[in-house]
């Protein structure tokens, strides 16, 4: 148990740091103000699947808080949404076989269903509703931002997250591949 808690803390710290660095370095603007293509969500998805929902949530929540703090200040509605993305994707951990060295058709479909659902909940509901409640933002503005963020994050995770999980799975020893001489 102690070994698991150490792994959890280390994965959270490294994941949050990667979230910040990637988020600051790779930020591709979209046609909607304050909404961009962000590759750190693919890394968050990988860590969410490998370490589970708690790490997934903390990577997004801590990472996004630090990233915002280094730029324009914390925007709590989107910070919480980033955490929820990792939380929901993390629930796919026990339905996927990446630790067994397998990430094939069915696994890819399951992973992508989880990540699209996570993005719909986070960017289609949580971020815009909290933007309205906390910051009194205009509904049409924040729902447009949420829609675009959800679409670009889903596409980013579908491509880069799937690649990262495939590479990770191939680095694992396949179940039953070792035999005793």
Short mmCIF file of C-alpha atoms in Angstrom, two decimals:
data_model
loop_
_atom_site.label_atom_id
_atom_site.label_comp_id
_atom_site.label_asym_id
_atom_site.label_seq_id
_atom_site.Cartn_x
_atom_site.Cartn_y
_atom_site.Cartn_z
CA UNK A 1 0.00 0.00 0.00
CA UNK A 2 2.79 2.41 0.89
CA UNK A 3 4.43 1.78 -2.50
CA UNK A 4 1.14 2.67 -4.22
CA UNK A 5 0.83 5.95 -2.33
CA UNK A 6 4.40 6.90 -3.26
CA UNK A 7 3.66 6.09 -6.92
CA UNK A 8 0.49 8.17 -6.71
CA UNK A 9 2.32 11.20 -5.30
CA UNK A 10 5.15 10.93 -7.82
CA UNK A 11 2.77 10.42 -10.77
CA UNK A 12 0.69 13.40 -9.62
CA UNK A 13 3.74 15.64 -9.26
CA UNK A 14 5.27 14.67 -12.58
CA UNK A 15 1.90 14.83 -14.31
CA UNK A 16 1.09 18.29 -12.92
CA UNK A 17 4.54 19.54 -13.94
CA UNK A 18 4.10 18.14 -17.46
CA UNK A 19 0.62 19.68 -17.63
CA UNK A 20 2.13 23.10 -16.84
CA UNK A 21 5.15 22.86 -19.13
CA UNK A 22 3.28 21.43 -22.12
CA UNK A 23 0.41 23.87 -21.55
CA UNK A 24 2.78 26.85 -21.57
CA UNK A 25 4.90 25.68 -24.51
CA UNK A 26 2.25 24.24 -26.85
CA UNK A 27 -0.77 26.49 -27.00
CA UNK A 28 -2.36 26.67 -30.45
CA UNK A 29 -5.13 29.32 -30.59
CA UNK A 30 -8.50 28.52 -32.12
CA UNK A 31 -10.94 30.95 -33.74
CA UNK A 32 -12.65 31.39 -30.34
CA UNK A 33 -10.99 33.81 -27.86
CA UNK A 34 -9.29 32.24 -24.81
CA UNK A 35 -9.71 28.75 -26.27
CA UNK A 36 -6.79 26.79 -27.69
CA UNK A 37 -5.57 23.36 -28.69
CA UNK A 38 -3.69 21.99 -25.69
CA UNK A 39 -1.62 18.79 -25.86
CA UNK A 40 -1.24 18.39 -22.09
CA UNK A 41 -4.64 16.70 -22.01
CA UNK A 42 -3.20 13.72 -23.90
CA UNK A 43 -0.55 13.30 -21.19
CA UNK A 44 -3.22 13.71 -18.50
CA UNK A 45 -5.26 10.99 -20.24
CA UNK A 46 -2.28 8.61 -20.22
CA UNK A 47 -1.64 9.18 -16.51
CA UNK A 48 -5.37 8.90 -15.74
CA UNK A 49 -5.57 5.47 -17.38
CA UNK A 50 -2.31 4.20 -15.87
CA UNK A 51 -2.81 5.53 -12.31
CA UNK A 52 -6.58 5.97 -12.03
CA UNK A 53 -9.13 8.70 -11.39
CA UNK A 54 -7.53 10.35 -8.33
CA UNK A 55 -4.23 10.95 -10.11
CA UNK A 56 -6.12 11.99 -13.25
CA UNK A 57 -8.11 14.58 -11.31
CA UNK A 58 -5.11 15.92 -9.39
CA UNK A 59 -2.91 16.21 -12.50
CA UNK A 60 -5.55 18.36 -14.18
CA UNK A 61 -6.56 20.35 -11.12
CA UNK A 62 -3.06 21.08 -9.80
CA UNK A 63 -1.50 21.44 -13.24
CA UNK A 64 -4.17 23.83 -14.50
CA UNK A 65 -4.02 25.87 -11.26
CA UNK A 66 -0.25 26.28 -11.57
CA UNK A 67 -0.43 27.06 -15.31
CA UNK A 68 -3.09 29.72 -14.74
CA UNK A 69 -1.14 31.14 -11.79
CA UNK A 70 1.90 31.60 -14.03
CA UNK A 71 -0.12 33.39 -16.70
CA UNK A 72 -3.28 35.42 -15.96
CA UNK A 73 -4.43 34.01 -12.61
CA UNK A 74 -6.57 31.01 -11.65
CA UNK A 75 -9.82 30.55 -13.57
CA UNK A 76 -11.53 28.08 -11.22
CA UNK A 77 -14.31 26.90 -13.50
CA UNK A 78 -11.84 25.66 -16.12
CA UNK A 79 -9.44 24.35 -13.47
CA UNK A 80 -12.20 22.15 -12.04
CA UNK A 81 -13.17 21.06 -15.56
CA UNK A 82 -9.56 19.95 -16.22
CA UNK A 83 -9.65 17.89 -13.06
CA UNK A 84 -12.95 16.29 -14.06
CA UNK A 85 -11.49 15.31 -17.44
CA UNK A 86 -8.79 13.29 -15.66
CA UNK A 87 -11.22 11.90 -13.10
CA UNK A 88 -13.65 10.54 -15.70
CA UNK A 89 -10.92 9.17 -17.98
CA UNK A 90 -9.34 7.54 -14.93
CA UNK A 91 -12.44 5.38 -14.49
CA UNK A 92 -11.43 3.62 -17.72
CA UNK A 93 -8.36 2.18 -15.93
CA UNK A 94 -10.01 -1.11 -14.95
CA UNK A 95 -11.71 -1.53 -18.34
CA UNK A 96 -8.48 -1.28 -20.33
CA UNK A 97 -5.60 -3.73 -20.61
CA UNK A 98 -2.62 -1.38 -21.01
CA UNK A 99 -0.88 -2.81 -17.94
CA UNK A 100 -1.10 -6.23 -19.61
CA UNK A 101 0.55 -4.83 -22.72
CA UNK A 102 -2.66 -4.75 -24.74
CA UNK A 103 -4.24 -1.68 -26.32
CA UNK A 104 -6.10 -2.78 -29.42
CA UNK A 105 -9.36 -1.99 -31.22
CA UNK A 106 -11.82 -2.60 -28.38
CA UNK A 107 -9.54 -0.85 -25.88
CA UNK A 108 -9.10 2.16 -28.16
CA UNK A 109 -12.88 2.45 -28.57
CA UNK A 110 -13.50 2.18 -24.80
CA UNK A 111 -10.78 4.74 -24.05
CA UNK A 112 -12.19 7.18 -26.57
CA UNK A 113 -15.75 6.78 -25.32
CA UNK A 114 -14.53 7.65 -21.81
CA UNK A 115 -12.52 10.63 -22.97
CA UNK A 116 -15.31 12.07 -25.13
CA UNK A 117 -17.78 11.70 -22.24
CA UNK A 118 -15.21 13.38 -19.95
CA UNK A 119 -14.83 16.30 -22.35
CA UNK A 120 -18.60 16.70 -22.78
CA UNK A 121 -19.13 16.81 -19.00
CA UNK A 122 -16.15 19.10 -18.36
CA UNK A 123 -16.37 21.58 -21.22
CA UNK A 124 -20.02 21.27 -22.20
CA UNK A 125 -21.47 21.52 -18.68
CA UNK A 126 -19.07 22.25 -15.81
CA UNK A 127 -16.86 24.99 -17.28
CA UNK A 128 -19.62 27.07 -18.90
CA UNK A 129 -22.12 26.72 -16.05
CA UNK A 130 -19.48 27.70 -13.47
CA UNK A 131 -18.32 30.57 -15.71
CA UNK A 132 -21.89 31.91 -15.55
CA UNK A 133 -22.34 31.27 -11.81
CA UNK A 134 -18.88 32.38 -10.56
CA UNK A 135 -17.83 35.02 -13.09
CA UNK A 136 -21.20 36.22 -14.49
CA UNK A 137 -20.00 35.49 -18.03
CA UNK A 138 -22.39 35.62 -20.98
CA UNK A 139 -23.93 32.21 -21.63
CA UNK A 140 -23.49 32.27 -25.42
CA UNK A 141 -19.79 33.13 -25.03
CA UNK A 142 -18.94 30.42 -22.48
CA UNK A 143 -20.97 27.69 -24.14
CA UNK A 144 -19.21 28.49 -27.44
CA UNK A 145 -15.83 28.33 -25.68
CA UNK A 146 -16.85 25.08 -23.98
CA UNK A 147 -18.04 23.52 -27.24
CA UNK A 148 -14.79 24.37 -29.02
CA UNK A 149 -12.64 23.29 -26.05
CA UNK A 150 -14.53 19.99 -25.82
CA UNK A 151 -14.15 19.27 -29.53
CA UNK A 152 -10.45 20.16 -29.78
CA UNK A 153 -9.59 18.35 -26.54
CA UNK A 154 -11.49 15.25 -27.70
CA UNK A 155 -9.63 15.26 -31.00
CA UNK A 156 -6.27 15.91 -29.31
CA UNK A 157 -6.80 13.08 -26.83
CA UNK A 158 -8.18 10.77 -29.54
CA UNK A 159 -4.99 11.21 -31.55
CA UNK A 160 -2.16 11.91 -29.10
CA UNK A 161 -3.70 10.11 -26.10
CA UNK A 162 -4.34 6.97 -28.16
CA UNK A 163 -0.75 7.06 -29.46
CA UNK A 164 0.67 7.55 -25.94
CA UNK A 165 -1.40 4.66 -24.55
CA UNK A 166 -0.40 2.43 -27.46
CA UNK A 167 3.28 3.16 -26.87
CA UNK A 168 2.85 2.64 -23.13
CA UNK A 169 1.04 -0.69 -23.63
CA UNK A 170 3.78 -1.93 -25.96
CA UNK A 171 6.34 -1.13 -23.25
CA UNK A 172 4.58 -3.50 -20.83
CA UNK A 173 5.14 -7.23 -20.62
CA UNK A 174 2.18 -9.01 -22.19
CA UNK A 175 0.34 -11.38 -19.89
CA UNK A 176 1.49 -14.94 -20.51
CA UNK A 177 4.43 -13.89 -22.66
CA UNK A 178 7.03 -15.05 -20.16
CA UNK A 179 7.57 -18.72 -19.61
CA UNK A 180 9.56 -20.62 -17.02
CA UNK A 181 12.35 -22.80 -18.40
#
